[in-house]
């Protein structure tokens, strides 16, 4: 594989080579495959082309260190989440140019009181995480692999040792149990 052109290598092979050799060109090849994805995500959140370009460079710079530390199985998904998190942290830090002073009278108006519903999404995510933890171990493992790690049934069978029908059953029952748990938490 060391003789292979970087463009012919899979994402995981490029990451392995970067980790073993420290060759930054491997990260460059890997990142170039997804630059448009990263730029699109940055533009979606930051809503400014120049800030998005800067964010793309920052994500690339942090990538070199992050890949050494994290065990990445699905690079594209991991990169998407990393990029989104970078943008959200950037906006939370107030570095975005869309900062506007809001008068207290406006905040107290009826219309703006509905903005308080945003934390509901955060609460639902917390509830979901708690409900996943309550699942039977087999269901929890299959649900996490299928939905969070985006593994297919075949991959889950080889990772867990469960047969295909069991995997399907654990996922289906896990989804049902999650729904029940979420409804009971309300």
PDB file of C-alpha atoms in Angstrom:
ATOM      1  CA  UNK A   1       0.000   0.000   0.000  1.00  0.00           C
ATOM      2  CA  UNK A   2       2.885   2.354   0.592  1.00  0.00           C
ATOM      3  CA  UNK A   3       3.543   2.368  -3.157  1.00  0.00           C
ATOM      4  CA  UNK A   4      -0.077   3.232  -3.955  1.00  0.00           C
ATOM      5  CA  UNK A   5      -1.017   6.704  -5.103  1.00  0.00           C
ATOM      6  CA  UNK A   6      -2.839   8.580  -2.338  1.00  0.00           C
ATOM      7  CA  UNK A   7      -5.789   9.183  -4.669  1.00  0.00           C
ATOM      8  CA  UNK A   8      -6.243   5.401  -4.987  1.00  0.00           C
ATOM      9  CA  UNK A   9      -6.312   4.844  -1.212  1.00  0.00           C
ATOM     10  CA  UNK A  10      -9.474   4.723   0.884  1.00  0.00           C
ATOM     11  CA  UNK A  11     -10.092   7.279   3.609  1.00  0.00           C
ATOM     12  CA  UNK A  12      -9.151   4.758   6.299  1.00  0.00           C
ATOM     13  CA  UNK A  13      -5.915   3.831   4.498  1.00  0.00           C
ATOM     14  CA  UNK A  14      -4.937   7.502   4.233  1.00  0.00           C
ATOM     15  CA  UNK A  15      -5.628   7.971   7.954  1.00  0.00           C
ATOM     16  CA  UNK A  16      -3.581   4.872   8.838  1.00  0.00           C
ATOM     17  CA  UNK A  17      -0.670   6.077   6.719  1.00  0.00           C
ATOM     18  CA  UNK A  18      -0.839   9.538   8.271  1.00  0.00           C
ATOM     19  CA  UNK A  19      -0.871   8.078  11.784  1.00  0.00           C
ATOM     20  CA  UNK A  20       2.065   5.778  11.081  1.00  0.00           C
ATOM     21  CA  UNK A  21       4.227   8.133   9.009  1.00  0.00           C
ATOM     22  CA  UNK A  22       3.108  11.613  10.062  1.00  0.00           C
ATOM     23  CA  UNK A  23       3.061  12.546   6.359  1.00  0.00           C
ATOM     24  CA  UNK A  24       0.866  15.670   6.168  1.00  0.00           C
ATOM     25  CA  UNK A  25       0.231  15.150   2.460  1.00  0.00           C
ATOM     26  CA  UNK A  26      -1.995  12.196   3.424  1.00  0.00           C
ATOM     27  CA  UNK A  27      -4.242  14.566   5.390  1.00  0.00           C
ATOM     28  CA  UNK A  28      -4.159  16.969   2.443  1.00  0.00           C
ATOM     29  CA  UNK A  29      -5.345  14.278   0.024  1.00  0.00           C
ATOM     30  CA  UNK A  30      -8.006  13.159   2.477  1.00  0.00           C
ATOM     31  CA  UNK A  31      -9.273  16.680   3.140  1.00  0.00           C
ATOM     32  CA  UNK A  32      -9.318  17.618  -0.551  1.00  0.00           C
ATOM     33  CA  UNK A  33     -11.969  14.937  -1.106  1.00  0.00           C
ATOM     34  CA  UNK A  34     -14.345  16.711   1.255  1.00  0.00           C
ATOM     35  CA  UNK A  35     -13.419  20.388   0.981  1.00  0.00           C
ATOM     36  CA  UNK A  36     -16.703  21.261  -0.722  1.00  0.00           C
ATOM     37  CA  UNK A  37     -18.653  19.427   1.999  1.00  0.00           C
ATOM     38  CA  UNK A  38     -16.788  21.328   4.726  1.00  0.00           C
ATOM     39  CA  UNK A  39     -17.267  24.650   2.942  1.00  0.00           C
ATOM     40  CA  UNK A  40     -20.977  23.939   2.471  1.00  0.00           C
ATOM     41  CA  UNK A  41     -21.459  23.138   6.160  1.00  0.00           C
ATOM     42  CA  UNK A  42     -19.523  26.257   7.194  1.00  0.00           C
ATOM     43  CA  UNK A  43     -21.527  28.430   4.815  1.00  0.00           C
ATOM     44  CA  UNK A  44     -24.789  26.959   6.095  1.00  0.00           C
ATOM     45  CA  UNK A  45     -23.993  27.851   9.695  1.00  0.00           C
ATOM     46  CA  UNK A  46     -21.921  31.003   9.338  1.00  0.00           C
ATOM     47  CA  UNK A  47     -23.861  32.531   6.397  1.00  0.00           C
ATOM     48  CA  UNK A  48     -20.794  34.450   5.207  1.00  0.00           C
ATOM     49  CA  UNK A  49     -18.445  33.270   2.446  1.00  0.00           C
ATOM     50  CA  UNK A  50     -15.275  34.789   3.937  1.00  0.00           C
ATOM     51  CA  UNK A  51     -15.966  33.447   7.432  1.00  0.00           C
ATOM     52  CA  UNK A  52     -16.771  30.051   5.884  1.00  0.00           C
ATOM     53  CA  UNK A  53     -13.425  30.043   4.015  1.00  0.00           C
ATOM     54  CA  UNK A  54     -11.597  30.883   7.242  1.00  0.00           C
ATOM     55  CA  UNK A  55     -13.483  28.134   9.066  1.00  0.00           C
ATOM     56  CA  UNK A  56     -12.517  25.590   6.371  1.00  0.00           C
ATOM     57  CA  UNK A  57      -8.851  26.411   6.972  1.00  0.00           C
ATOM     58  CA  UNK A  58      -9.275  26.162  10.733  1.00  0.00           C
ATOM     59  CA  UNK A  59     -10.985  22.777  10.412  1.00  0.00           C
ATOM     60  CA  UNK A  60      -8.124  21.576   8.202  1.00  0.00           C
ATOM     61  CA  UNK A  61      -5.542  22.763  10.733  1.00  0.00           C
ATOM     62  CA  UNK A  62      -7.290  21.048  13.638  1.00  0.00           C
ATOM     63  CA  UNK A  63      -7.731  17.915  11.560  1.00  0.00           C
ATOM     64  CA  UNK A  64      -4.016  17.147  11.632  1.00  0.00           C
ATOM     65  CA  UNK A  65      -4.032  16.970  15.427  1.00  0.00           C
ATOM     66  CA  UNK A  66      -7.472  15.372  15.794  1.00  0.00           C
ATOM     67  CA  UNK A  67      -6.706  12.460  13.484  1.00  0.00           C
ATOM     68  CA  UNK A  68      -3.744  11.514  15.670  1.00  0.00           C
ATOM     69  CA  UNK A  69      -5.965  11.361  18.747  1.00  0.00           C
ATOM     70  CA  UNK A  70      -9.314  10.012  17.517  1.00  0.00           C
ATOM     71  CA  UNK A  71     -10.085   6.577  16.137  1.00  0.00           C
ATOM     72  CA  UNK A  72     -12.107   7.482  13.041  1.00  0.00           C
ATOM     73  CA  UNK A  73     -14.099   4.743  11.287  1.00  0.00           C
ATOM     74  CA  UNK A  74     -16.303   6.820   8.976  1.00  0.00           C
ATOM     75  CA  UNK A  75     -14.259   9.879   8.043  1.00  0.00           C
ATOM     76  CA  UNK A  76     -16.950  11.709   6.067  1.00  0.00           C
ATOM     77  CA  UNK A  77     -19.486  11.568   8.915  1.00  0.00           C
ATOM     78  CA  UNK A  78     -16.845  12.389  11.506  1.00  0.00           C
ATOM     79  CA  UNK A  79     -15.630  15.364   9.455  1.00  0.00           C
ATOM     80  CA  UNK A  80     -19.188  16.647   9.033  1.00  0.00           C
ATOM     81  CA  UNK A  81     -19.795  16.543  12.799  1.00  0.00           C
ATOM     82  CA  UNK A  82     -16.382  18.085  13.530  1.00  0.00           C
ATOM     83  CA  UNK A  83     -17.093  20.923  11.080  1.00  0.00           C
ATOM     84  CA  UNK A  84     -20.584  21.533  12.428  1.00  0.00           C
ATOM     85  CA  UNK A  85     -19.283  21.604  16.002  1.00  0.00           C
ATOM     86  CA  UNK A  86     -16.540  24.052  15.037  1.00  0.00           C
ATOM     87  CA  UNK A  87     -19.110  26.396  13.476  1.00  0.00           C
ATOM     88  CA  UNK A  88     -21.437  26.157  16.464  1.00  0.00           C
ATOM     89  CA  UNK A  89     -18.610  26.882  18.899  1.00  0.00           C
ATOM     90  CA  UNK A  90     -17.534  29.811  16.716  1.00  0.00           C
ATOM     91  CA  UNK A  91     -21.061  31.237  16.786  1.00  0.00           C
ATOM     92  CA  UNK A  92     -21.451  30.649  20.525  1.00  0.00           C
ATOM     93  CA  UNK A  93     -18.181  32.434  21.177  1.00  0.00           C
ATOM     94  CA  UNK A  94     -19.733  35.472  19.539  1.00  0.00           C
ATOM     95  CA  UNK A  95     -17.195  35.620  16.763  1.00  0.00           C
ATOM     96  CA  UNK A  96     -19.890  35.613  14.107  1.00  0.00           C
ATOM     97  CA  UNK A  97     -20.792  38.989  12.666  1.00  0.00           C
ATOM     98  CA  UNK A  98     -24.495  38.577  13.408  1.00  0.00           C
ATOM     99  CA  UNK A  99     -24.423  40.006  16.907  1.00  0.00           C
ATOM    100  CA  UNK A 100     -27.192  42.466  17.582  1.00  0.00           C
ATOM    101  CA  UNK A 101     -28.094  44.144  20.822  1.00  0.00           C
ATOM    102  CA  UNK A 102     -31.706  43.364  21.747  1.00  0.00           C
ATOM    103  CA  UNK A 103     -33.586  45.682  24.056  1.00  0.00           C
ATOM    104  CA  UNK A 104     -35.148  44.159  27.188  1.00  0.00           C
ATOM    105  CA  UNK A 105     -38.605  45.375  26.094  1.00  0.00           C
ATOM    106  CA  UNK A 106     -38.423  43.235  22.960  1.00  0.00           C
ATOM    107  CA  UNK A 107     -37.312  40.155  24.848  1.00  0.00           C
ATOM    108  CA  UNK A 108     -40.268  40.447  27.184  1.00  0.00           C
ATOM    109  CA  UNK A 109     -42.790  40.636  24.353  1.00  0.00           C
ATOM    110  CA  UNK A 110     -45.058  37.626  23.727  1.00  0.00           C
ATOM    111  CA  UNK A 111     -43.450  36.841  20.369  1.00  0.00           C
ATOM    112  CA  UNK A 112     -39.954  36.495  21.754  1.00  0.00           C
ATOM    113  CA  UNK A 113     -41.025  34.288  24.646  1.00  0.00           C
ATOM    114  CA  UNK A 114     -41.419  31.428  22.160  1.00  0.00           C
ATOM    115  CA  UNK A 115     -37.680  31.500  21.530  1.00  0.00           C
ATOM    116  CA  UNK A 116     -37.330  29.732  24.862  1.00  0.00           C
ATOM    117  CA  UNK A 117     -38.582  26.548  23.169  1.00  0.00           C
ATOM    118  CA  UNK A 118     -35.148  26.030  21.562  1.00  0.00           C
ATOM    119  CA  UNK A 119     -33.767  24.256  24.667  1.00  0.00           C
ATOM    120  CA  UNK A 120     -36.503  21.653  24.089  1.00  0.00           C
ATOM    121  CA  UNK A 121     -34.369  20.136  21.321  1.00  0.00           C
ATOM    122  CA  UNK A 122     -31.440  19.884  23.705  1.00  0.00           C
ATOM    123  CA  UNK A 123     -33.676  18.241  26.328  1.00  0.00           C
ATOM    124  CA  UNK A 124     -34.942  15.738  23.761  1.00  0.00           C
ATOM    125  CA  UNK A 125     -31.370  14.784  22.853  1.00  0.00           C
ATOM    126  CA  UNK A 126     -30.568  14.297  26.533  1.00  0.00           C
ATOM    127  CA  UNK A 127     -33.714  12.167  26.986  1.00  0.00           C
ATOM    128  CA  UNK A 128     -32.781  10.113  23.932  1.00  0.00           C
ATOM    129  CA  UNK A 129     -29.301   9.434  25.307  1.00  0.00           C
ATOM    130  CA  UNK A 130     -30.812   8.363  28.641  1.00  0.00           C
ATOM    131  CA  UNK A 131     -33.338   6.110  26.898  1.00  0.00           C
ATOM    132  CA  UNK A 132     -30.595   4.470  24.814  1.00  0.00           C
ATOM    133  CA  UNK A 133     -28.749   3.651  28.032  1.00  0.00           C
ATOM    134  CA  UNK A 134     -31.890   1.911  29.372  1.00  0.00           C
ATOM    135  CA  UNK A 135     -32.155  -0.491  26.417  1.00  0.00           C
ATOM    136  CA  UNK A 136     -31.198  -4.134  26.793  1.00  0.00           C
ATOM    137  CA  UNK A 137     -27.494  -4.486  26.034  1.00  0.00           C
ATOM    138  CA  UNK A 138     -28.014  -6.245  22.669  1.00  0.00           C
ATOM    139  CA  UNK A 139     -30.571  -3.651  21.529  1.00  0.00           C
ATOM    140  CA  UNK A 140     -28.399  -0.774  22.714  1.00  0.00           C
ATOM    141  CA  UNK A 141     -25.368  -2.081  20.859  1.00  0.00           C
ATOM    142  CA  UNK A 142     -27.253  -2.697  17.596  1.00  0.00           C
ATOM    143  CA  UNK A 143     -29.120   0.637  17.744  1.00  0.00           C
ATOM    144  CA  UNK A 144     -25.895   2.561  18.370  1.00  0.00           C
ATOM    145  CA  UNK A 145     -24.076   0.800  15.533  1.00  0.00           C
ATOM    146  CA  UNK A 146     -26.981   1.245  13.102  1.00  0.00           C
ATOM    147  CA  UNK A 147     -28.049   4.818  13.847  1.00  0.00           C
ATOM    148  CA  UNK A 148     -25.018   6.493  15.386  1.00  0.00           C
ATOM    149  CA  UNK A 149     -22.167   4.699  13.634  1.00  0.00           C
ATOM    150  CA  UNK A 150     -24.197   4.259  10.407  1.00  0.00           C
ATOM    151  CA  UNK A 151     -23.274   0.580  10.059  1.00  0.00           C
ATOM    152  CA  UNK A 152     -25.257  -1.727   7.782  1.00  0.00           C
ATOM    153  CA  UNK A 153     -26.851  -4.969   8.991  1.00  0.00           C
ATOM    154  CA  UNK A 154     -23.988  -7.031   7.555  1.00  0.00           C
ATOM    155  CA  UNK A 155     -21.367  -4.981   9.413  1.00  0.00           C
ATOM    156  CA  UNK A 156     -23.341  -5.219  12.645  1.00  0.00           C
ATOM    157  CA  UNK A 157     -23.556  -9.019  12.360  1.00  0.00           C
ATOM    158  CA  UNK A 158     -19.792  -9.285  11.968  1.00  0.00           C
ATOM    159  CA  UNK A 159     -19.069  -6.772  14.747  1.00  0.00           C
ATOM    160  CA  UNK A 160     -21.466  -8.324  17.270  1.00  0.00           C
ATOM    161  CA  UNK A 161     -21.595 -11.973  16.272  1.00  0.00           C
ATOM    162  CA  UNK A 162     -25.415 -11.840  16.218  1.00  0.00           C
ATOM    163  CA  UNK A 163     -27.129 -13.437  13.229  1.00  0.00           C
ATOM    164  CA  UNK A 164     -28.894 -11.183  10.713  1.00  0.00           C
ATOM    165  CA  UNK A 165     -32.424 -11.836  12.000  1.00  0.00           C
ATOM    166  CA  UNK A 166     -31.365 -11.086  15.572  1.00  0.00           C
ATOM    167  CA  UNK A 167     -29.750  -7.801  14.466  1.00  0.00           C
ATOM    168  CA  UNK A 168     -32.925  -6.738  12.647  1.00  0.00           C
ATOM    169  CA  UNK A 169     -35.031  -7.738  15.651  1.00  0.00           C
ATOM    170  CA  UNK A 170     -32.799  -5.900  18.147  1.00  0.00           C
ATOM    171  CA  UNK A 171     -32.928  -2.716  16.024  1.00  0.00           C
ATOM    172  CA  UNK A 172     -36.703  -2.890  15.521  1.00  0.00           C
ATOM    173  CA  UNK A 173     -37.391  -3.613  19.197  1.00  0.00           C
ATOM    174  CA  UNK A 174     -34.847  -1.016  20.262  1.00  0.00           C
ATOM    175  CA  UNK A 175     -36.584   1.647  18.158  1.00  0.00           C
ATOM    176  CA  UNK A 176     -39.953   0.713  19.648  1.00  0.00           C
ATOM    177  CA  UNK A 177     -38.553   0.789  23.190  1.00  0.00           C
ATOM    178  CA  UNK A 178     -36.902   4.160  22.542  1.00  0.00           C
ATOM    179  CA  UNK A 179     -40.212   5.581  21.336  1.00  0.00           C
ATOM    180  CA  UNK A 180     -42.009   4.290  24.439  1.00  0.00           C
ATOM    181  CA  UNK A 181     -39.279   5.631  26.716  1.00  0.00           C
ATOM    182  CA  UNK A 182     -39.334   9.063  25.040  1.00  0.00           C
ATOM    183  CA  UNK A 183     -43.132   9.263  25.329  1.00  0.00           C
ATOM    184  CA  UNK A 184     -43.003   8.313  29.029  1.00  0.00           C
ATOM    185  CA  UNK A 185     -40.362  10.977  29.683  1.00  0.00           C
ATOM    186  CA  UNK A 186     -42.700  13.762  28.520  1.00  0.00           C
TER     187      UNK A 186
END
